mmCIF file of C-alpha atoms and ligand atoms in Angstrom:
data_model
loop_
_atom_site.group_PDB
_atom_site.id
_atom_site.type_symbol
_atom_site.label_atom_id
_atom_site.label_comp_id
_atom_site.label_asym_id
_atom_site.label_seq_id
_atom_site.Cartn_x
_atom_site.Cartn_y
_atom_site.Cartn_z
ATOM 1 C CA MET A 238 0.000 0.000 0.000
ATOM 2 C CA LYS A 239 1.247 3.495 -0.802
ATOM 3 C CA ILE A 240 2.031 5.927 2.006
ATOM 4 C CA THR A 241 -0.317 8.847 1.573
ATOM 5 C CA THR A 242 0.235 12.447 2.462
ATOM 6 C CA SER A 243 -3.272 13.920 2.141
ATOM 7 C CA SER A 244 -6.952 13.018 1.790
ATOM 8 C CA GLN A 245 -6.953 14.866 -1.528
ATOM 9 C CA GLU A 246 -4.341 12.487 -2.917
ATOM 10 C CA VAL A 247 -6.425 9.433 -1.915
ATOM 11 C CA ILE A 248 -9.590 11.000 -3.378
ATOM 12 C CA GLU A 249 -7.880 11.525 -6.720
ATOM 13 C CA ARG A 250 -6.553 7.963 -6.804
ATOM 14 C CA GLU A 251 -9.989 6.576 -5.895
ATOM 15 C CA GLN A 252 -11.570 8.504 -8.757
ATOM 16 C CA GLN A 253 -9.132 6.948 -11.202
ATOM 17 C CA SER A 254 -9.577 3.354 -10.050
ATOM 18 C CA MET A 255 -13.006 2.731 -8.521
ATOM 19 C CA PHE A 256 -16.627 2.834 -9.649
ATOM 20 C CA GLN A 257 -18.056 6.173 -8.604
ATOM 21 C CA VAL A 258 -21.053 4.829 -6.670
ATOM 22 C CA TYR A 259 -20.422 6.272 -3.192
ATOM 23 C CA ARG A 260 -21.010 9.807 -1.979
ATOM 24 C CA ARG A 261 -18.074 9.778 0.411
ATOM 25 C CA LEU A 262 -16.988 12.359 2.946
ATOM 26 C CA PRO A 263 -13.742 13.964 1.723
ATOM 27 C CA ILE A 264 -11.765 12.259 4.471
ATOM 28 C CA ALA A 265 -9.177 9.475 4.121
ATOM 29 C CA VAL A 266 -8.743 7.814 7.490
ATOM 30 C CA GLU A 267 -5.385 6.963 8.993
ATOM 31 C CA TYR A 268 -6.587 5.325 12.212
ATOM 32 C CA ALA A 269 -9.515 5.199 14.591
ATOM 33 C CA SER A 270 -9.806 4.682 18.326
ATOM 34 C CA GLY A 271 -12.832 4.577 20.645
ATOM 35 C CA CYS A 272 -15.359 7.027 19.166
ATOM 36 C CA ARG A 273 -12.735 9.041 17.238
ATOM 37 C CA ILE A 274 -11.426 8.890 13.689
ATOM 38 C CA THR A 275 -8.171 10.552 12.640
ATOM 39 C CA SER A 276 -7.573 11.475 9.024
ATOM 40 C CA VAL A 277 -4.329 11.263 7.075
ATOM 41 C CA ASP A 278 -4.367 15.079 7.231
ATOM 42 C CA GLY A 279 -4.069 14.848 11.030
ATOM 43 C CA ASP A 280 -7.645 15.933 11.890
ATOM 44 C CA THR A 281 -9.571 14.028 14.562
ATOM 45 C CA TYR A 282 -13.349 13.642 14.330
ATOM 46 C CA LEU A 283 -16.003 12.545 16.815
ATOM 47 C CA ASP A 284 -17.734 9.672 15.034
ATOM 48 C CA PHE A 285 -21.512 9.648 15.439
ATOM 49 C CA LEU A 286 -22.021 7.220 12.564
ATOM 50 C CA SER A 287 -19.803 4.237 13.533
ATOM 51 C CA GLY A 288 -19.458 2.872 10.003
ATOM 52 C CA ILE A 289 -23.269 3.042 9.578
ATOM 53 C CA ALA A 290 -24.159 1.252 12.818
ATOM 54 C CA VAL A 291 -21.354 -1.300 12.572
ATOM 55 C CA SER A 292 -18.625 -0.401 15.074
ATOM 56 C CA ALA A 293 -20.833 -1.015 18.097
ATOM 57 C CA LEU A 294 -17.873 -1.234 20.472
ATOM 58 C CA GLY A 295 -16.055 1.690 18.849
ATOM 59 C CA TYR A 296 -12.631 1.300 17.266
ATOM 60 C CA GLY A 297 -9.727 -0.697 18.663
ATOM 61 C CA HIS A 298 -11.734 -2.279 21.499
ATOM 62 C CA PRO A 299 -9.050 -4.296 23.365
ATOM 63 C CA ARG A 300 -11.131 -7.447 24.008
ATOM 64 C CA LEU A 301 -12.322 -7.455 20.404
ATOM 65 C CA ILE A 302 -8.800 -7.051 19.043
ATOM 66 C CA ASP A 303 -7.548 -9.752 21.394
ATOM 67 C CA ALA A 304 -10.269 -12.239 20.384
ATOM 68 C CA ILE A 305 -9.840 -11.752 16.646
ATOM 69 C CA THR A 306 -6.048 -11.886 16.897
ATOM 70 C CA ARG A 307 -6.195 -15.148 18.814
ATOM 71 C CA GLN A 308 -8.691 -16.605 16.350
ATOM 72 C CA ALA A 309 -6.693 -15.450 13.307
ATOM 73 C CA LYS A 310 -3.648 -17.244 14.728
ATOM 74 C CA ALA A 311 -5.659 -20.440 15.262
ATOM 75 C CA PHE A 312 -7.424 -20.419 11.869
ATOM 76 C CA MET A 313 -8.754 -17.579 9.750
ATOM 77 C CA HIS A 314 -10.929 -19.518 7.317
ATOM 78 C CA LEU A 315 -11.887 -23.141 6.918
ATOM 79 C CA SER A 316 -15.214 -23.076 5.015
ATOM 80 C CA ASN A 317 -18.365 -24.727 6.232
ATOM 81 C CA VAL A 318 -16.973 -28.130 5.331
ATOM 82 C CA PHE A 319 -15.729 -28.154 8.948
ATOM 83 C CA TYR A 320 -17.330 -27.673 12.341
ATOM 84 C CA GLN A 321 -16.044 -24.376 13.744
ATOM 85 C CA GLU A 322 -16.491 -23.683 17.431
ATOM 86 C CA PRO A 323 -16.611 -19.856 17.195
ATOM 87 C CA GLN A 324 -19.727 -20.205 14.970
ATOM 88 C CA VAL A 325 -21.348 -22.653 17.350
ATOM 89 C CA GLU A 326 -20.597 -20.508 20.405
ATOM 90 C CA LEU A 327 -22.020 -17.386 18.768
ATOM 91 C CA ALA A 328 -25.110 -19.293 17.608
ATOM 92 C CA GLU A 329 -25.596 -20.584 21.166
ATOM 93 C CA LEU A 330 -25.344 -17.053 22.560
ATOM 94 C CA LEU A 331 -27.893 -15.785 20.022
ATOM 95 C CA VAL A 332 -30.286 -18.645 20.734
ATOM 96 C CA GLN A 333 -29.896 -18.250 24.490
ATOM 97 C CA HIS A 334 -30.478 -14.478 24.507
ATOM 98 C CA THR A 335 -33.247 -14.260 21.894
ATOM 99 C CA GLY A 336 -35.237 -17.475 22.220
ATOM 100 C CA TYR A 337 -34.910 -18.208 18.495
ATOM 101 C CA ALA A 338 -34.234 -21.828 17.627
ATOM 102 C CA ARG A 339 -31.879 -21.808 14.648
ATOM 103 C CA VAL A 340 -29.156 -19.535 13.235
ATOM 104 C CA PHE A 341 -27.564 -19.270 9.783
ATOM 105 C CA PHE A 342 -24.509 -17.014 9.385
ATOM 106 C CA SER A 343 -23.885 -14.842 6.334
ATOM 107 C CA ASN A 344 -21.401 -12.057 5.589
ATOM 108 C CA SER A 345 -23.742 -9.098 5.232
ATOM 109 C CA GLY A 346 -27.235 -7.773 5.724
ATOM 110 C CA ALA A 347 -28.258 -8.223 2.108
ATOM 111 C CA GLU A 348 -27.196 -11.863 2.175
ATOM 112 C CA ALA A 349 -29.137 -12.408 5.386
ATOM 113 C CA MET A 350 -32.188 -10.903 3.654
ATOM 114 C CA GLU A 351 -31.738 -13.169 0.621
ATOM 115 C CA GLY A 352 -31.590 -16.199 2.882
ATOM 116 C CA ALA A 353 -34.639 -15.030 4.839
ATOM 117 C CA ILE A 354 -36.663 -14.611 1.635
ATOM 118 C CA LYS A 355 -35.566 -18.040 0.431
ATOM 119 C CA LEU A 356 -36.467 -19.630 3.772
ATOM 120 C CA ALA A 357 -39.891 -17.958 3.718
ATOM 121 C CA ARG A 358 -40.561 -18.965 0.109
ATOM 122 C CA ARG A 359 -39.558 -22.562 0.800
ATOM 123 C CA TRP A 360 -41.958 -22.618 3.762
ATOM 124 C CA GLY A 361 -44.657 -20.875 1.710
ATOM 125 C CA ASN A 362 -44.388 -22.981 -1.439
ATOM 126 C CA ALA A 363 -45.409 -26.027 0.550
ATOM 127 C CA ARG A 364 -48.581 -24.104 1.532
ATOM 128 C CA GLY A 365 -49.451 -22.337 -1.722
ATOM 129 C CA LYS A 366 -48.124 -19.019 -0.387
ATOM 130 C CA THR A 367 -45.554 -17.145 -2.441
ATOM 131 C CA GLU A 368 -46.218 -13.400 -2.214
ATOM 132 C CA ILE A 369 -43.796 -11.247 -0.208
ATOM 133 C CA LEU A 370 -45.036 -7.882 1.082
ATOM 134 C CA ALA A 371 -42.764 -5.060 2.195
ATOM 135 C CA PHE A 372 -42.987 -1.323 2.820
ATOM 136 C CA SER A 373 -41.975 2.057 1.472
ATOM 137 C CA GLY A 374 -39.028 3.558 3.325
ATOM 138 C CA GLY A 375 -37.604 0.092 4.009
ATOM 139 C CA PHE A 376 -33.999 -0.662 3.135
ATOM 140 C CA HIS A 377 -32.911 -4.281 2.835
ATOM 141 C CA GLY A 378 -29.734 -4.321 0.732
ATOM 142 C CA ARG A 379 -28.452 -4.291 -2.839
ATOM 143 C CA THR A 380 -29.074 -7.857 -3.990
ATOM 144 C CA TYR A 381 -32.020 -8.751 -6.239
ATOM 145 C CA GLY A 382 -34.207 -10.218 -3.534
ATOM 146 C CA ALA A 383 -33.640 -7.253 -1.262
ATOM 147 C CA LEU A 384 -34.090 -4.705 -4.077
ATOM 148 C CA SER A 385 -37.328 -6.404 -5.108
ATOM 149 C CA ILE A 386 -38.862 -5.408 -1.784
ATOM 150 C CA MET A 387 -37.558 -1.816 -1.789
ATOM 151 C CA ALA A 388 -39.218 1.172 -3.403
ATOM 152 C CA LYS A 389 -36.569 3.831 -4.006
ATOM 153 C CA PRO A 390 -36.020 4.243 -7.791
ATOM 154 C CA LEU A 391 -32.368 5.317 -7.398
ATOM 155 C CA TYR A 392 -31.501 1.814 -6.190
ATOM 156 C CA LYS A 393 -33.393 0.028 -8.967
ATOM 157 C CA ASP A 394 -33.574 2.123 -12.131
ATOM 158 C CA GLY A 395 -32.694 0.179 -15.241
ATOM 159 C CA MET A 396 -31.866 -2.993 -13.330
ATOM 160 C CA GLU A 397 -35.234 -4.699 -13.831
ATOM 161 C CA PRO A 398 -36.719 -7.286 -13.819
ATOM 162 C CA PHE A 399 -36.998 -7.967 -10.102
ATOM 163 C CA LEU A 400 -38.434 -10.928 -8.185
ATOM 164 C CA PRO A 401 -42.023 -11.773 -9.088
ATOM 165 C CA GLN A 402 -44.765 -11.884 -6.483
ATOM 166 C CA THR A 403 -43.434 -9.059 -4.385
ATOM 167 C CA ALA A 404 -45.293 -5.871 -3.485
ATOM 168 C CA ILE A 405 -44.316 -2.689 -1.674
ATOM 169 C CA LEU A 406 -47.018 -1.051 0.422
ATOM 170 C CA PRO A 407 -47.074 2.338 2.158
ATOM 171 C CA PHE A 408 -45.440 1.987 5.586
ATOM 172 C CA ASN A 409 -47.670 2.348 8.637
ATOM 173 C CA ASN A 410 -50.841 2.176 6.543
ATOM 174 C CA SER A 411 -53.057 -0.495 8.121
ATOM 175 C CA GLU A 412 -55.726 -0.170 5.455
ATOM 176 C CA ALA A 413 -53.278 -0.819 2.614
ATOM 177 C CA LEU A 414 -51.954 -3.872 4.458
ATOM 178 C CA ARG A 415 -55.458 -5.198 5.085
ATOM 179 C CA ASN A 416 -56.261 -4.815 1.366
ATOM 180 C CA ALA A 417 -53.047 -6.513 0.245
ATOM 181 C CA VAL A 418 -52.927 -9.613 2.463
ATOM 182 C CA THR A 419 -54.444 -12.786 1.003
ATOM 183 C CA LYS A 420 -54.135 -16.532 1.546
ATOM 184 C CA GLN A 421 -51.225 -16.383 -0.923
ATOM 185 C CA THR A 422 -49.235 -14.024 1.313
ATOM 186 C CA CYS A 423 -46.058 -15.836 2.273
ATOM 187 C CA ALA A 424 -44.280 -13.185 4.331
ATOM 188 C CA VAL A 425 -44.422 -9.582 5.457
ATOM 189 C CA VAL A 426 -40.974 -8.002 5.715
ATOM 190 C CA LEU A 427 -40.286 -4.894 7.745
ATOM 191 C CA GLU A 428 -37.880 -2.881 9.813
ATOM 192 C CA PHE A 429 -39.768 -2.157 13.011
ATOM 193 C CA LEU A 430 -37.520 0.908 13.224
ATOM 194 C CA GLN A 431 -36.600 2.081 9.737
ATOM 195 C CA GLY A 432 -33.038 3.366 9.399
ATOM 196 C CA GLU A 433 -32.466 4.611 5.843
ATOM 197 C CA GLY A 434 -36.144 5.549 5.767
ATOM 198 C CA GLY A 435 -35.428 8.320 8.278
ATOM 199 C CA ILE A 436 -35.493 6.671 11.746
ATOM 200 C CA VAL A 437 -39.204 5.898 11.678
ATOM 201 C CA PHE A 438 -40.874 3.478 14.114
ATOM 202 C CA ALA A 439 -43.697 1.219 13.045
ATOM 203 C CA ASP A 440 -46.955 2.534 14.399
ATOM 204 C CA PRO A 441 -48.311 0.295 17.240
ATOM 205 C CA ASP A 442 -51.755 0.154 15.565
ATOM 206 C CA PHE A 443 -50.124 -0.903 12.322
ATOM 207 C CA VAL A 444 -48.210 -3.658 14.128
ATOM 208 C CA ASN A 445 -51.442 -4.828 15.776
ATOM 209 C CA THR A 446 -53.167 -4.961 12.395
ATOM 210 C CA MET A 447 -50.278 -7.024 11.026
ATOM 211 C CA LEU A 448 -50.540 -9.454 13.960
ATOM 212 C CA GLU A 449 -54.319 -9.791 13.524
ATOM 213 C CA LEU A 450 -53.850 -10.475 9.813
ATOM 214 C CA GLN A 451 -51.129 -13.006 10.570
ATOM 215 C CA GLU A 452 -53.531 -14.818 12.884
ATOM 216 C CA GLU A 453 -56.171 -14.870 10.146
ATOM 217 C CA PHE A 454 -54.047 -15.632 7.055
ATOM 218 C CA GLY A 455 -50.993 -17.426 8.482
ATOM 219 C CA PHE A 456 -48.030 -15.680 6.858
ATOM 220 C CA LEU A 457 -44.516 -15.252 8.263
ATOM 221 C CA ILE A 458 -43.217 -11.982 9.695
ATOM 222 C CA ILE A 459 -39.614 -11.223 8.786
ATOM 223 C CA ALA A 460 -37.978 -8.518 10.898
ATOM 224 C CA ASP A 461 -35.002 -6.817 9.291
ATOM 225 C CA GLU A 462 -32.862 -5.981 12.315
ATOM 226 C CA VAL A 463 -29.708 -5.326 10.317
ATOM 227 C CA GLN A 464 -29.511 -1.717 11.476
ATOM 228 C CA ALA A 465 -31.696 -1.513 14.594
ATOM 229 C CA GLY A 466 -30.606 -4.859 16.042
ATOM 230 C CA ALA A 467 -27.630 -5.882 18.187
ATOM 231 C CA GLY A 468 -28.439 -3.526 21.031
ATOM 232 C CA ARG A 469 -28.523 -0.288 19.074
ATOM 233 C CA THR A 470 -31.885 0.830 20.435
ATOM 234 C CA GLY A 471 -31.051 -0.109 24.036
ATOM 235 C CA LYS A 472 -32.812 -3.464 23.617
ATOM 236 C CA PHE A 473 -31.358 -6.352 21.653
ATOM 237 C CA PHE A 474 -33.832 -6.007 18.770
ATOM 238 C CA GLY A 475 -35.708 -2.952 17.548
ATOM 239 C CA PHE A 476 -38.909 -5.018 17.686
ATOM 240 C CA ASP A 477 -38.328 -5.661 21.396
ATOM 241 C CA HIS A 478 -40.033 -2.287 21.857
ATOM 242 C CA PHE A 479 -43.253 -4.018 20.700
ATOM 243 C CA LEU A 480 -45.076 -7.109 21.944
ATOM 244 C CA VAL A 481 -44.181 -9.177 18.923
ATOM 245 C CA LYS A 482 -42.087 -12.214 18.057
ATOM 246 C CA PRO A 483 -41.340 -12.305 14.309
ATOM 247 C CA ASP A 484 -40.818 -15.734 12.733
ATOM 248 C CA ILE A 485 -37.543 -14.794 11.028
ATOM 249 C CA VAL A 486 -35.018 -12.110 11.979
ATOM 250 C CA THR A 487 -32.076 -10.839 9.987
ATOM 251 C CA MET A 488 -29.012 -9.261 11.554
ATOM 252 C CA ALA A 489 -25.649 -7.872 10.371
ATOM 253 C CA LYS A 490 -23.768 -4.598 10.962
ATOM 254 C CA GLY A 491 -23.234 -4.291 14.740
ATOM 255 C CA ILE A 492 -23.144 -8.009 15.481
ATOM 256 C CA GLY A 493 -19.693 -8.332 13.856
ATOM 257 C CA GLY A 494 -18.310 -5.302 15.695
ATOM 258 C CA GLY A 495 -16.549 -4.197 12.483
ATOM 259 C CA LEU A 496 -16.008 -7.505 10.699
ATOM 260 C CA PRO A 497 -18.409 -8.719 7.974
ATOM 261 C CA LEU A 498 -21.004 -10.905 9.671
ATOM 262 C CA GLY A 499 -24.720 -11.401 9.151
ATOM 263 C CA ALA A 500 -27.234 -13.826 10.598
ATOM 264 C CA ILE A 501 -30.662 -15.271 9.999
ATOM 265 C CA LEU A 502 -32.519 -16.316 13.143
ATOM 266 C CA ALA A 503 -35.603 -18.493 12.828
ATOM 267 C CA ALA A 504 -38.322 -19.650 15.179
ATOM 268 C CA GLN A 505 -38.670 -23.298 16.162
ATOM 269 C CA HIS A 506 -41.458 -24.063 13.679
ATOM 270 C CA LEU A 507 -39.066 -23.271 10.787
ATOM 271 C CA GLU A 508 -36.132 -25.385 11.949
ATOM 272 C CA ASN A 509 -36.655 -28.154 9.383
ATOM 273 C CA VAL A 510 -37.619 -26.051 6.351
ATOM 274 C CA TRP A 511 -34.180 -26.338 4.774
ATOM 275 C CA ASP A 512 -32.602 -29.699 4.055
ATOM 276 C CA LYS A 513 -28.860 -30.181 3.757
ATOM 277 C CA GLY A 514 -27.413 -28.365 0.736
ATOM 278 C CA MET A 515 -30.383 -26.050 0.221
ATOM 279 C CA HIS A 516 -28.608 -22.940 1.420
ATOM 280 C CA GLY A 517 -24.973 -22.149 2.065
ATOM 281 C CA THR A 518 -21.998 -19.827 1.713
ATOM 282 C CA THR A 519 -18.220 -20.070 1.496
ATOM 283 C CA PHE A 520 -17.339 -17.209 3.820
ATOM 284 C CA GLY A 521 -20.476 -16.851 5.961
ATOM 285 C CA GLY A 522 -19.782 -17.525 9.621
ATOM 286 C CA ASN A 523 -16.094 -16.773 9.171
ATOM 287 C CA PRO A 524 -14.454 -17.810 12.452
ATOM 288 C CA VAL A 525 -12.661 -14.489 12.978
ATOM 289 C CA ALA A 526 -15.928 -12.594 12.413
ATOM 290 C CA CYS A 527 -17.711 -14.992 14.790
ATOM 291 C CA ALA A 528 -14.985 -14.517 17.419
ATOM 292 C CA ALA A 529 -15.745 -10.790 17.151
ATOM 293 C CA GLY A 530 -19.487 -11.510 17.389
ATOM 294 C CA ILE A 531 -18.971 -13.443 20.637
ATOM 295 C CA VAL A 532 -17.200 -10.440 22.180
ATOM 296 C CA VAL A 533 -19.948 -8.106 20.933
ATOM 297 C CA MET A 534 -22.623 -10.292 22.550
ATOM 298 C CA ARG A 535 -20.738 -10.495 25.857
ATOM 299 C CA GLU A 536 -20.123 -6.742 25.925
ATOM 300 C CA LEU A 537 -23.720 -5.927 24.977
ATOM 301 C CA TYR A 538 -25.068 -8.014 27.841
ATOM 302 C CA GLY A 539 -22.240 -6.882 30.113
ATOM 303 C CA GLY A 540 -23.402 -3.249 30.144
ATOM 304 C CA VAL A 541 -23.005 -1.806 26.640
ATOM 305 C CA MET A 542 -26.703 -2.234 25.802
ATOM 306 C CA ARG A 543 -27.636 -0.431 29.028
ATOM 307 C CA ASN A 544 -25.218 2.323 28.044
ATOM 308 C CA ALA A 545 -26.917 2.607 24.633
ATOM 309 C CA HIS A 546 -30.234 3.096 26.419
ATOM 310 C CA GLU A 547 -28.952 5.622 28.977
ATOM 311 C CA VAL A 548 -26.715 7.670 26.691
ATOM 312 C CA GLY A 549 -29.417 7.465 24.015
ATOM 313 C CA CYS A 550 -31.956 9.017 26.404
ATOM 314 C CA TYR A 551 -29.470 11.767 27.193
ATOM 315 C CA LEU A 552 -28.860 12.358 23.477
ATOM 316 C CA ARG A 553 -32.577 12.711 22.808
ATOM 317 C CA GLU A 554 -32.979 15.080 25.777
ATOM 318 C CA ASN A 555 -30.221 17.274 24.325
ATOM 319 C CA LEU A 556 -31.770 17.129 20.878
ATOM 320 C CA SER A 557 -35.155 18.110 22.307
ATOM 321 C CA VAL A 558 -33.570 21.186 23.908
ATOM 322 C CA LEU A 559 -32.083 22.083 20.514
ATOM 323 C CA GLN A 560 -35.521 21.594 18.969
ATOM 324 C CA GLN A 561 -36.977 24.075 21.463
ATOM 325 C CA GLN A 562 -34.190 26.535 20.639
ATOM 326 C CA PHE A 563 -34.522 26.125 16.853
ATOM 327 C CA PRO A 564 -38.168 25.161 16.196
ATOM 328 C CA GLN A 565 -38.076 26.546 12.640
ATOM 329 C CA ILE A 566 -35.224 24.189 11.715
ATOM 330 C CA ILE A 567 -35.860 21.010 13.779
ATOM 331 C CA GLU A 568 -39.282 19.487 13.179
ATOM 332 C CA GLU A 569 -38.927 16.295 15.173
ATOM 333 C CA VAL A 570 -36.498 14.217 17.215
ATOM 334 C CA ARG A 571 -36.893 10.490 16.509
ATOM 335 C CA GLY A 572 -35.505 7.133 17.459
ATOM 336 C CA CYS A 573 -34.487 5.126 20.442
ATOM 337 C CA GLY A 574 -31.220 4.284 22.190
ATOM 338 C CA LEU A 575 -28.285 5.284 20.024
ATOM 339 C CA MET A 576 -30.296 5.288 16.809
ATOM 340 C CA ALA A 577 -31.521 8.860 16.541
ATOM 341 C CA GLY A 578 -32.962 10.967 13.768
ATOM 342 C CA VAL A 579 -33.287 14.746 13.661
ATOM 343 C CA LYS A 580 -36.007 15.631 11.151
ATOM 344 C CA LEU A 581 -35.342 19.053 9.682
ATOM 345 C CA SER A 582 -37.566 21.413 7.727
ATOM 346 C CA SER A 583 -34.909 21.550 4.969
ATOM 347 C CA PRO A 584 -32.308 19.185 3.460
ATOM 348 C CA ALA A 585 -29.990 17.598 6.019
ATOM 349 C CA ALA A 586 -26.865 17.397 3.827
ATOM 350 C CA PRO A 587 -25.668 21.000 4.478
ATOM 351 C CA TYR A 588 -25.919 20.389 8.237
ATOM 352 C CA VAL A 589 -23.945 17.155 7.960
ATOM 353 C CA GLU A 590 -21.277 19.082 6.074
ATOM 354 C CA ALA A 591 -21.328 21.840 8.700
ATOM 355 C CA LEU A 592 -20.924 19.213 11.441
ATOM 356 C CA MET A 593 -17.965 17.724 9.595
ATOM 357 C CA LYS A 594 -16.328 21.164 9.474
ATOM 358 C CA ARG A 595 -16.721 21.138 13.281
ATOM 359 C CA PHE A 596 -15.081 17.680 13.398
ATOM 360 C CA VAL A 597 -18.230 15.638 13.999
ATOM 361 C CA ILE A 598 -19.323 12.815 11.681
ATOM 362 C CA ALA A 599 -23.059 12.217 11.131
ATOM 363 C CA ASN A 600 -25.101 11.268 8.092
ATOM 364 C CA ALA A 601 -28.089 12.547 6.097
ATOM 365 C CA THR A 602 -30.875 10.141 5.215
ATOM 366 C CA ALA A 603 -34.363 10.409 3.704
ATOM 367 C CA ASP A 604 -33.289 13.900 2.467
ATOM 368 C CA THR A 605 -34.219 15.856 5.576
ATOM 369 C CA VAL A 606 -33.096 13.659 8.460
ATOM 370 C CA ILE A 607 -29.741 13.829 10.249
ATOM 371 C CA ARG A 608 -29.055 10.257 11.291
ATOM 372 C CA LEU A 609 -27.000 9.635 14.416
ATOM 373 C CA LEU A 610 -25.580 6.151 15.021
ATOM 374 C CA PRO A 611 -22.719 6.565 17.486
ATOM 375 C CA PRO A 612 -20.757 3.597 18.798
ATOM 376 C CA LEU A 613 -22.760 2.038 21.644
ATOM 377 C CA ILE A 614 -19.894 2.884 24.019
ATOM 378 C CA ALA A 615 -20.403 6.645 23.468
ATOM 379 C CA THR A 616 -20.487 8.666 26.689
ATOM 380 C CA ARG A 617 -22.479 11.662 27.918
ATOM 381 C CA LYS A 618 -19.317 13.703 27.336
ATOM 382 C CA ASP A 619 -19.338 12.660 23.671
ATOM 383 C CA VAL A 620 -23.002 13.680 23.485
ATOM 384 C CA ASP A 621 -22.154 17.071 25.027
ATOM 385 C CA GLU A 622 -19.463 17.568 22.393
ATOM 386 C CA PHE A 623 -21.862 16.593 19.624
ATOM 387 C CA THR A 624 -24.581 18.870 21.021
ATOM 388 C CA ALA A 625 -22.254 21.891 21.164
ATOM 389 C CA ALA A 626 -21.205 21.331 17.532
ATOM 390 C CA MET A 627 -24.826 20.837 16.446
ATOM 391 C CA GLN A 628 -25.929 23.983 18.251
ATOM 392 C CA ASP A 629 -23.186 25.906 16.511
ATOM 393 C CA CYS A 630 -24.328 24.572 13.105
ATOM 394 C CA LEU A 631 -27.937 25.503 13.829
ATOM 395 C CA LYS A 632 -26.891 29.078 14.684
ATOM 396 C CA GLY A 633 -25.506 29.138 11.142
HETATM 397 C C1 PLP B 17 -32.114 -2.341 7.621
HETATM 398 C C2 PLP B 17 -31.054 -2.819 6.672
HETATM 399 N N1 PLP B 17 -31.189 -4.010 6.083
HETATM 400 C C3 PLP B 17 -30.266 -4.488 5.232
HETATM 401 C C4 PLP B 17 -29.142 -3.744 4.918
HETATM 402 C C5 PLP B 17 -28.127 -4.292 3.985
HETATM 403 O O1 PLP B 17 -26.980 -4.643 4.693
HETATM 404 P P1 PLP B 17 -25.568 -4.802 3.943
HETATM 405 O O2 PLP B 17 -25.160 -3.446 3.483
HETATM 406 O O3 PLP B 17 -24.674 -5.387 4.997
HETATM 407 O O4 PLP B 17 -25.784 -5.746 2.818
HETATM 408 C C6 PLP B 17 -28.970 -2.481 5.518
HETATM 409 C C7 PLP B 17 -27.803 -1.670 5.170
HETATM 410 O O5 PLP B 17 -27.749 -0.494 5.396
HETATM 411 C C8 PLP B 17 -29.952 -2.006 6.413
HETATM 412 O O6 PLP B 17 -29.845 -0.820 6.993
#
């Protein structure tokens, strides 16, 4: 790798060698530690995005580094031809803490979604049920199955055709759901707390309607917990804020603590839907990623999830004060735990840029929402620093 002298140099090289699909911040990173990122230019930023909800334990967490180093020395990859204890231990932890019966490991959220759709279709085909319903504002990944249940044209234009027997309904619209569900409905897929969609919770009435319809028509509920899961909202799953137990759950992002890891969790009644050879992956459940996942689980249940709840409450209190100070700019403060959204009356991108100039990293989503996804180890002091920078941006 070349030794770089400035972010600008890296940006220019990237433009000459890579597909231009990302809207990146103009920062090339040299190293990261805790909740801070330092650029090759020598600037240090407070990171309130954590690699889009991935670096749950921040950067350079000593127990995480220790576990993955030890595992890498033992074996870094074997394939699923072998039994690998780190996978089994992580699966046991997931089963024990969530009550789900079976786990399948993937490398990413999109792959977990693909597997979940396949599992649901295999269950449904045996019952004459094939239609998959999903919702506007949902984000499920960039693979064909996931794209087929997402609405945003930018992600799909010109890449048709998508999966048949899929439909996208308006989110939180009970009437639309009631009209769409039939005996052929195989699964309803949703994020109980939408991330890319702008940090939007499912409406409790809407969830109740879905549960009533499930009782009547017998479809599966698939919860996409890729972003809201793994403790981000102060509970293990985003849907834990509701009285609901989806049949299938997908995870990724935070569960790997920074390494590529996804998971499908399924309820007991689905444990025999797949026979040997019906689903699989070369890399999924990589032992180093699973070793990281084990540490993430232990840390989450050892206090980090409580921290996400407490510091998240403090963050929302601070944001509410800012809303009172700047009611013309901030329309609403949303979210739960350390998954917060600040809905503005104008585009969020200029504010994200202004925050970056004050050495704070956040992200704009759904056009007018500033999305905040700090590492789950963030402190009140970090929140104070963020709040001061945000206040300064709002003053203009
Ligand atoms: C809710 C949700 N589901 C699925 C995905 C796709 O995950 P990945 O990018 O790991 O494929 C994302 C990614 O942002 C997500 O937020």
